[in-house]
Short mmCIF file of N, CA and C in Angstrom, two decimals:
data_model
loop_
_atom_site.label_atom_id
_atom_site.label_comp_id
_atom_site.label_asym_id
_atom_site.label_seq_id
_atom_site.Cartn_x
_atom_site.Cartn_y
_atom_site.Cartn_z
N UNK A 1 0.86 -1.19 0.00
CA UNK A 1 0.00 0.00 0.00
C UNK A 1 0.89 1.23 0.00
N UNK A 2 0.43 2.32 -0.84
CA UNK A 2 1.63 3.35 -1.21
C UNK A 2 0.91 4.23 -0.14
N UNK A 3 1.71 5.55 0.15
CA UNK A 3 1.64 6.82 0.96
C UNK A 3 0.79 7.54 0.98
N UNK A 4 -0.15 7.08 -0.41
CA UNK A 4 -1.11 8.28 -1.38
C UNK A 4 -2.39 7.55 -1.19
N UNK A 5 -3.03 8.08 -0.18
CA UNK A 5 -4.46 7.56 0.67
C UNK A 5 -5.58 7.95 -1.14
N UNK A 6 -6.22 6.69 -1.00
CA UNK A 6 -7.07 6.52 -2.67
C UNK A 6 -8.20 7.68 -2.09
N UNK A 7 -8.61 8.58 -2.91
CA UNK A 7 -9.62 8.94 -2.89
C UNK A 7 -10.88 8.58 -3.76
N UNK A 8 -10.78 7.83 -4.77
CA UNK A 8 -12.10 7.30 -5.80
C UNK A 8 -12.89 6.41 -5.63
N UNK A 9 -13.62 6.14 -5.02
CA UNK A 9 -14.01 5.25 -4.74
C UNK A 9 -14.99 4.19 -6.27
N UNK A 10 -15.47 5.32 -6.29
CA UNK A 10 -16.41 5.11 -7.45
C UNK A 10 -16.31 6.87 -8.26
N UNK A 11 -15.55 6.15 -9.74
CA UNK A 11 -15.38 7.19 -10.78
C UNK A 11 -15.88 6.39 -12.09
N UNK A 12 -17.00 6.99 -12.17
CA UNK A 12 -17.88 6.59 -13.40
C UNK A 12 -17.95 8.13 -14.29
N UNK A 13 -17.48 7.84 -15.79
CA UNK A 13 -17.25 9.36 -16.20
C UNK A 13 -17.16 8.52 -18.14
N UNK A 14 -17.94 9.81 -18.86
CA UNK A 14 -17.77 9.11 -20.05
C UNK A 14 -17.38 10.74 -21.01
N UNK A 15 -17.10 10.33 -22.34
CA UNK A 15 -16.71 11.19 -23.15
C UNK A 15 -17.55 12.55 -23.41
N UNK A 16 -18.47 12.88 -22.90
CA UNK A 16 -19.82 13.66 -22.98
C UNK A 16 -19.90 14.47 -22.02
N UNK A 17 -18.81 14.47 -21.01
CA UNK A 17 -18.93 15.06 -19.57
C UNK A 17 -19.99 14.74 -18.42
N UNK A 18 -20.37 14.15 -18.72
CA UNK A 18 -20.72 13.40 -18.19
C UNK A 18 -20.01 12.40 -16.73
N UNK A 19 -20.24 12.13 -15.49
CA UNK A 19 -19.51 11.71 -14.39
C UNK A 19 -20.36 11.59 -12.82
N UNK A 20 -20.02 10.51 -12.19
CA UNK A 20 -20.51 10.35 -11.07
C UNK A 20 -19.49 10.07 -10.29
N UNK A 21 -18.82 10.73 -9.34
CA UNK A 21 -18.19 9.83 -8.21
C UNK A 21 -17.98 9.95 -6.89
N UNK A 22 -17.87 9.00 -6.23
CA UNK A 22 -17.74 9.12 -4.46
C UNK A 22 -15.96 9.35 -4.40
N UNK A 23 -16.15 10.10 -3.78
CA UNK A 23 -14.66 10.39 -3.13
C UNK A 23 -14.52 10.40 -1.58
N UNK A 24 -13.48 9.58 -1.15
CA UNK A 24 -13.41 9.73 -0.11
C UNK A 24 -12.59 10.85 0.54
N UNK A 25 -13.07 11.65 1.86
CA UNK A 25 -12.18 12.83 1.84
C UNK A 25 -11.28 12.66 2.93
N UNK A 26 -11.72 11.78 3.88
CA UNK A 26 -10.77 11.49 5.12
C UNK A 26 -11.07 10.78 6.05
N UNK A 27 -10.75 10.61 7.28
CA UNK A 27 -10.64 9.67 8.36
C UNK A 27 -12.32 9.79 8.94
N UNK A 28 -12.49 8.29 9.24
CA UNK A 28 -13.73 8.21 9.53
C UNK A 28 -14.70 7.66 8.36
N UNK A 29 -13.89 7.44 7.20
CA UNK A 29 -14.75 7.54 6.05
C UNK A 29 -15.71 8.51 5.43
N UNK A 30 -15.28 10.22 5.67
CA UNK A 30 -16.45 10.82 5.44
C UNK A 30 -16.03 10.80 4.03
N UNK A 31 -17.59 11.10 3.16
CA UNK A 31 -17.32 10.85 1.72
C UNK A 31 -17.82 11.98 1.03
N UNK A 32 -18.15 12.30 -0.25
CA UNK A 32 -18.81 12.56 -0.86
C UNK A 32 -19.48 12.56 -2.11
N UNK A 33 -20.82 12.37 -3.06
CA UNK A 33 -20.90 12.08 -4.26
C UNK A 33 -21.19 13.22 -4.93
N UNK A 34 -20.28 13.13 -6.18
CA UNK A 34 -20.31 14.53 -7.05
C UNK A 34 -20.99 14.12 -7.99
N UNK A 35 -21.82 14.77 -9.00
CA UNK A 35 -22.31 14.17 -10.01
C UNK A 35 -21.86 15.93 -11.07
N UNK A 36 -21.80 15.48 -12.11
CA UNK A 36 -21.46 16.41 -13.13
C UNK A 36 -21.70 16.17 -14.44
N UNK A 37 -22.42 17.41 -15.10
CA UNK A 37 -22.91 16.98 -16.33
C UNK A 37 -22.69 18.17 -17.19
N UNK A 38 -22.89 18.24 -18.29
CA UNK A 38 -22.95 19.66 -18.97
C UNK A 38 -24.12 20.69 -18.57
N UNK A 39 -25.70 19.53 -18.22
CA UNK A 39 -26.42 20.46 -17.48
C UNK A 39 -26.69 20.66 -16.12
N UNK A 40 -26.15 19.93 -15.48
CA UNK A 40 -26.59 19.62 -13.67
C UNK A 40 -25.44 19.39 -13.44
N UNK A 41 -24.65 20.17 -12.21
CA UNK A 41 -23.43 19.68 -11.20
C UNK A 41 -24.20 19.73 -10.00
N UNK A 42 -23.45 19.01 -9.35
CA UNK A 42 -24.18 19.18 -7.70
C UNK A 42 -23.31 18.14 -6.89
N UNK A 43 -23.06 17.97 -5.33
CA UNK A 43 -22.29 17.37 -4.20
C UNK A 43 -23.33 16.90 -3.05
N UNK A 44 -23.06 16.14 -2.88
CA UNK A 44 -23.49 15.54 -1.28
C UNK A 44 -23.07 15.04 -0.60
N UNK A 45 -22.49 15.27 0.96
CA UNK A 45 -21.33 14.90 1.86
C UNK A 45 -22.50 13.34 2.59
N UNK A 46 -21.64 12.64 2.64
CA UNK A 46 -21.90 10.93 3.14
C UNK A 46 -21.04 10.85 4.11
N UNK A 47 -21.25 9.84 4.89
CA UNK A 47 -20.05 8.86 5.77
C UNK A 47 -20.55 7.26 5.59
N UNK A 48 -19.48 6.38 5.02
CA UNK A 48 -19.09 5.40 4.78
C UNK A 48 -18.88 4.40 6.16
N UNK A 49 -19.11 3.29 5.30
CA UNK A 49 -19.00 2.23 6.67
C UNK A 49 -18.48 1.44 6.04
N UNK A 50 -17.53 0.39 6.63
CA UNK A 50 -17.03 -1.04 5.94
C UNK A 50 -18.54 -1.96 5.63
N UNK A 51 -20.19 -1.97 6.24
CA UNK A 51 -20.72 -2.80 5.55
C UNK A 51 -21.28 -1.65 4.36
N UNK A 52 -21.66 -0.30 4.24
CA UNK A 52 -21.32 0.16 2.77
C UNK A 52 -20.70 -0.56 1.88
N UNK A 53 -19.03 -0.14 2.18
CA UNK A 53 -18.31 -0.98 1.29
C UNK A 53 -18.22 -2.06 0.74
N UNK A 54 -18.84 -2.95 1.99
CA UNK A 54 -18.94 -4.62 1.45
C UNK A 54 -20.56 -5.01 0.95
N UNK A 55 -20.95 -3.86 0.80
CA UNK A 55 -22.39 -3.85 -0.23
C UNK A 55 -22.25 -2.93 -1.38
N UNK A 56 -20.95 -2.56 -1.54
CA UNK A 56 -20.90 -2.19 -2.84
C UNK A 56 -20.11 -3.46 -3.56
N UNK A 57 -19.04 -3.55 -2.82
CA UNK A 57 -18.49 -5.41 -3.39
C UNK A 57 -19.58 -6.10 -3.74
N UNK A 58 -20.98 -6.23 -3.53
CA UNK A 58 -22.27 -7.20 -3.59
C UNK A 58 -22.62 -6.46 -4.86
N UNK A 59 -22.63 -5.27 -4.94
CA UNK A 59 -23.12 -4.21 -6.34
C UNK A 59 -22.44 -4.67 -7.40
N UNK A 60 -20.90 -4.92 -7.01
CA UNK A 60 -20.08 -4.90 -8.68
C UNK A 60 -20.30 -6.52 -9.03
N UNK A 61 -20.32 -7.17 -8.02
CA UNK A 61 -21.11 -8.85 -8.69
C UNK A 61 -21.91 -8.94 -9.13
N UNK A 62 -23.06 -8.05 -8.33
CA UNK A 62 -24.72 -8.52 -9.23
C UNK A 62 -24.14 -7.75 -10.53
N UNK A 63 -23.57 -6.17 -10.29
CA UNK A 63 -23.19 -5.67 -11.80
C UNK A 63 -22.45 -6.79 -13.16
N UNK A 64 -21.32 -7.24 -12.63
CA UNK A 64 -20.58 -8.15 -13.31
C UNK A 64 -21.41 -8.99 -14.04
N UNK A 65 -23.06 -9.40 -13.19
CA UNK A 65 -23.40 -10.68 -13.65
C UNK A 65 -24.94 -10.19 -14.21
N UNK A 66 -24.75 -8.98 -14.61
CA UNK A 66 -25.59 -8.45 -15.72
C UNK A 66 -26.79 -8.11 -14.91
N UNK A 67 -27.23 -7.78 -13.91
CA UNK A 67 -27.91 -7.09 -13.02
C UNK A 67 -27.80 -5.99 -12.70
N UNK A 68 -29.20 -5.16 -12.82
CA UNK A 68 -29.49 -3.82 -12.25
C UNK A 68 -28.86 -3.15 -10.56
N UNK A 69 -28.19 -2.60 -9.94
CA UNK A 69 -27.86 -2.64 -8.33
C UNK A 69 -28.55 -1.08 -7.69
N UNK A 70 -28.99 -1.07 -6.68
CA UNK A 70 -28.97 -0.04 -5.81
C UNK A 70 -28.16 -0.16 -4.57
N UNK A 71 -27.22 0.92 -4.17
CA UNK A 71 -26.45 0.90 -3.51
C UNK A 71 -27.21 1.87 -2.47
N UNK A 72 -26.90 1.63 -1.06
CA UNK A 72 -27.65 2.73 0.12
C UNK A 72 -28.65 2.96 0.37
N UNK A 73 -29.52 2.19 -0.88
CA UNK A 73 -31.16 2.10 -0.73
C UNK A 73 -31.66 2.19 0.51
N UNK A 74 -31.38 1.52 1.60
CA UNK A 74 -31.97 1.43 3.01
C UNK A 74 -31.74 1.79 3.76
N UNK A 75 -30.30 2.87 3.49
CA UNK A 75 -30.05 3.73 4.67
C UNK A 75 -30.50 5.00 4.61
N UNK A 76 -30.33 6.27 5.45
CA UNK A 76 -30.27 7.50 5.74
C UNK A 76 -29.32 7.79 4.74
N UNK A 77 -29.50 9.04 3.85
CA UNK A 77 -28.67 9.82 3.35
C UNK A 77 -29.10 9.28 1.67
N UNK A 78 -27.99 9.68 1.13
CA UNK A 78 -28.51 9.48 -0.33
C UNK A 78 -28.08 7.88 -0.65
N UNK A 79 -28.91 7.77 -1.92
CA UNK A 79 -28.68 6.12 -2.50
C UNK A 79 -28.37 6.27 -4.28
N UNK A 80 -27.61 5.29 -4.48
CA UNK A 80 -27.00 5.33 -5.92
C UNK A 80 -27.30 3.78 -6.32
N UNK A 81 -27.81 4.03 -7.70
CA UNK A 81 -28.75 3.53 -8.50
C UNK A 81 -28.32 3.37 -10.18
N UNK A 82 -27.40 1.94 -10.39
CA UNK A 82 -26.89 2.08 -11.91
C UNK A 82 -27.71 0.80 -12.24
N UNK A 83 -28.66 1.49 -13.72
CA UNK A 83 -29.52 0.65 -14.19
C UNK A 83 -28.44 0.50 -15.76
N UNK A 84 -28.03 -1.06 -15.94
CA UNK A 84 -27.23 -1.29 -17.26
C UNK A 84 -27.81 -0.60 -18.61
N UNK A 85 -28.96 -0.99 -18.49
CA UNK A 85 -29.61 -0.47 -19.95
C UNK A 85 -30.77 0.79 -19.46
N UNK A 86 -29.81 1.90 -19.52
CA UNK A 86 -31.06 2.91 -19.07
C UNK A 86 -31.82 3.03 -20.03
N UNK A 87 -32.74 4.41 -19.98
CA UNK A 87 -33.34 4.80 -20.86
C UNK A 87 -33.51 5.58 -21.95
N UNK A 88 -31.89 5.87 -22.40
CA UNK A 88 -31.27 6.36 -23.86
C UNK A 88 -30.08 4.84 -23.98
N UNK A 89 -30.88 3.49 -23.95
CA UNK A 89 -29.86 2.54 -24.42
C UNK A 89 -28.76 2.88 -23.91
N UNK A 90 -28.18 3.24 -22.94
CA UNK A 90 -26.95 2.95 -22.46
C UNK A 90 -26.97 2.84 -20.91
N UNK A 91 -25.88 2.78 -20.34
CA UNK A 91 -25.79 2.83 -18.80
C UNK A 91 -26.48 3.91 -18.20
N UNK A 92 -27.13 3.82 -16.95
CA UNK A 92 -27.41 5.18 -16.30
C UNK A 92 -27.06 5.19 -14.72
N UNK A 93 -26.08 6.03 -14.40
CA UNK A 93 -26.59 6.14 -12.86
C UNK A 93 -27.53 7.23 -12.26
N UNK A 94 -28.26 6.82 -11.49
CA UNK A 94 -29.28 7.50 -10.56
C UNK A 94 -28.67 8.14 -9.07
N UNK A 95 -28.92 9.29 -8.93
CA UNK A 95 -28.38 9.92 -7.75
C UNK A 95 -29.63 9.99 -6.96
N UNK A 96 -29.98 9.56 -6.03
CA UNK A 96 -31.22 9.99 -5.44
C UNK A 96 -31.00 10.77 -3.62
N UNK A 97 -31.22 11.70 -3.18
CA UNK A 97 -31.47 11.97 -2.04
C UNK A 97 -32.76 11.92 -1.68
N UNK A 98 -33.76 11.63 -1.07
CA UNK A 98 -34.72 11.55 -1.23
C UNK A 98 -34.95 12.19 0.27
N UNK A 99 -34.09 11.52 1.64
CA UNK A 99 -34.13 12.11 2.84
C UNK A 99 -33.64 13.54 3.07
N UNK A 100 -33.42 13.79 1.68
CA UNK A 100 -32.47 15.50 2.24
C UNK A 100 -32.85 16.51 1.63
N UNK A 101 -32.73 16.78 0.38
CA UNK A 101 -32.88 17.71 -0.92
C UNK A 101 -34.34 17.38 -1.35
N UNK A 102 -34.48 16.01 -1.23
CA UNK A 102 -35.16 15.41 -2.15
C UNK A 102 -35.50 15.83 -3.78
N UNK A 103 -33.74 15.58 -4.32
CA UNK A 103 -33.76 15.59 -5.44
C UNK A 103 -32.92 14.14 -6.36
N UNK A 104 -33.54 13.80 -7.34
CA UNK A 104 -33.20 12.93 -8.15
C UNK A 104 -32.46 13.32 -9.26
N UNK A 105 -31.42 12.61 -9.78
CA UNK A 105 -30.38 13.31 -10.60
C UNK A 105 -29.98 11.53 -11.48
N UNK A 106 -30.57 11.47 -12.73
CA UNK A 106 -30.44 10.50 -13.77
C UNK A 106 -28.97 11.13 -14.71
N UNK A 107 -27.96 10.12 -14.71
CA UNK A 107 -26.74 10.77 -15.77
C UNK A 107 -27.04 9.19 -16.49
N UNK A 108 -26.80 9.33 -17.91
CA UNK A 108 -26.51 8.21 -18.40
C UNK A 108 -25.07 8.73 -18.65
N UNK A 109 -24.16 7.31 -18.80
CA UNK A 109 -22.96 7.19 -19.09
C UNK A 109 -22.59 5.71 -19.48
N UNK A 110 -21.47 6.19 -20.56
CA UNK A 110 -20.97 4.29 -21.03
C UNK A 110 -19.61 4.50 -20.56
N UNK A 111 -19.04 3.74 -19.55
CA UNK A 111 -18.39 3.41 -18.96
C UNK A 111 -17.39 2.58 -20.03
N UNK A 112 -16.11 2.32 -19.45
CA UNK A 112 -15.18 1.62 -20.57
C UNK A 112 -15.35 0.28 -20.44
N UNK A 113 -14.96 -0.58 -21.17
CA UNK A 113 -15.35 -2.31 -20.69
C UNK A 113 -14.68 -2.68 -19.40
N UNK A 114 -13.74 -1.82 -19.08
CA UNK A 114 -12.89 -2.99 -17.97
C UNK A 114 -13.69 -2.06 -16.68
N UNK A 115 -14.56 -1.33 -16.82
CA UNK A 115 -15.05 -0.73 -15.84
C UNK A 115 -15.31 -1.24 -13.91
N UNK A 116 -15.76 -2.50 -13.62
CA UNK A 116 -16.43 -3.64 -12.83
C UNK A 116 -15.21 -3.35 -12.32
N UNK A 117 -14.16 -4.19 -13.27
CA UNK A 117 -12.71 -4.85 -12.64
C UNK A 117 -11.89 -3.41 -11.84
N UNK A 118 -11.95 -2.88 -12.96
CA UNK A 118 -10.97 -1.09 -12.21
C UNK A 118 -12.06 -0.55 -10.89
N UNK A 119 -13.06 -0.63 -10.53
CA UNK A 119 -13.87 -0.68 -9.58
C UNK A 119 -13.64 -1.81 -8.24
N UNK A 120 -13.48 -2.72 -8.71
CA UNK A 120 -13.08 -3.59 -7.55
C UNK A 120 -11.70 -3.63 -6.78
N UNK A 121 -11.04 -2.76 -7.95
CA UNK A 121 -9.31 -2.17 -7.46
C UNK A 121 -9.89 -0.89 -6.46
N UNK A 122 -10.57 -0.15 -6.88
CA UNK A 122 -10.63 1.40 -6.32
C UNK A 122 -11.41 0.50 -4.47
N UNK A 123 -12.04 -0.18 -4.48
CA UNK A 123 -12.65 -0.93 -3.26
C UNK A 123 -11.63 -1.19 -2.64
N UNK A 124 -10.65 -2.47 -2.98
CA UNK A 124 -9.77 -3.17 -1.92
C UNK A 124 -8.62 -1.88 -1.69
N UNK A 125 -8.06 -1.07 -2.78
CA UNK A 125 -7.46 -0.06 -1.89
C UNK A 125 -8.28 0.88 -1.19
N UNK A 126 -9.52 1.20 -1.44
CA UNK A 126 -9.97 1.99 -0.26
C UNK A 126 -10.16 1.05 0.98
N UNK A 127 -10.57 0.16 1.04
CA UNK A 127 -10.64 -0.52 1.94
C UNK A 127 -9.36 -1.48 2.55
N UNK A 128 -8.26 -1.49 1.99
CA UNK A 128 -7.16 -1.15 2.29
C UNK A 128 -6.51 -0.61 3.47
N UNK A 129 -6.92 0.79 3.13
CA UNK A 129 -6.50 2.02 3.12
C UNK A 129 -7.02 2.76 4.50
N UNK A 130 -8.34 2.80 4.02
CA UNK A 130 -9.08 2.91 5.05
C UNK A 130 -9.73 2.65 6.07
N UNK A 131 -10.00 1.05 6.20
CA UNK A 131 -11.01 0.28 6.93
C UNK A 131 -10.09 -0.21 7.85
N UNK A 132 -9.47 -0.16 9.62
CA UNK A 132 -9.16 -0.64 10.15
C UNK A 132 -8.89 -2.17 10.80
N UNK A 133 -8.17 -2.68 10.33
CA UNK A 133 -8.03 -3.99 10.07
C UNK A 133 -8.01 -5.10 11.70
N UNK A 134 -9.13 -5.80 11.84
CA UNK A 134 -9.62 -6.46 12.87
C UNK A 134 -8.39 -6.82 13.55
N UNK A 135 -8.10 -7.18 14.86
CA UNK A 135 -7.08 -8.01 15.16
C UNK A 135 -7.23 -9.76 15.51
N UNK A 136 -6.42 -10.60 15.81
CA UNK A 136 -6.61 -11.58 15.52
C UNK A 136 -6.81 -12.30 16.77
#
């Protein structure tokens, strides 16, 4: 593990300007999701948990294995929502706050093929990195 604490957790971004991502900003796991578009930018500050994390590991499998995922659905704060085949034929993620703003924010984006796999890297070094490691 290098010196240079990961901040991406999730960077979904396509040629169109188009982009969604969680960044992590520091200790404690506080986070945040940016979404950015040519017509809508906007931020929302989160805090992260290792079972977050290990329900987004559950996201990039069902993803991998050609399934729709909602991530945070059942908690407090906002929830993220990538449907494979949105509704301009391509990928879409869904930003939803629903407990806060209560605003909904649809980006479609096509992601590159190795997308899943470079996602499951940005996980084990954040979680790495960040997640305090049990003792034995």
């Amino acid at each position: 593990m290098g010196d240079i604490a990961p901040r991406a957790l999730i960077f979904l971004a396509d040629d169109e300007g188009n982009s969604v991502t969680v960044n992590v900003l520091g200790a404690g796991l506080e986070a945040e999701i940016v979404v950015r578009t040519p017509f809508v930018s906007g931020r929302i500050n989160l805090v992260l948990y290792a079972s977050k994390l290990e329900s987004w590991a559950d996201a990039l499998n069902r993803l991998d294995a050609g399934e729709d995922v909602a991530w945070m659905e059942m908690s407090n704060g906002p929830s993220i929502f990538i449907q494979l085949a949105g509704e301009r034929d391509c990928p879409e993620v869904v930003v939803e706050d629903e407990s806060g703003s209560m605003v909904t924010v649809r980006v479609p984006i096509v992601p590159p093929d190795d997308w899943i796999a470079d996602h499951r890297e940005r996980l084990q070094q954040v979680m790495d990195y960040w997640v305090p490691k049990k003792s034995a």
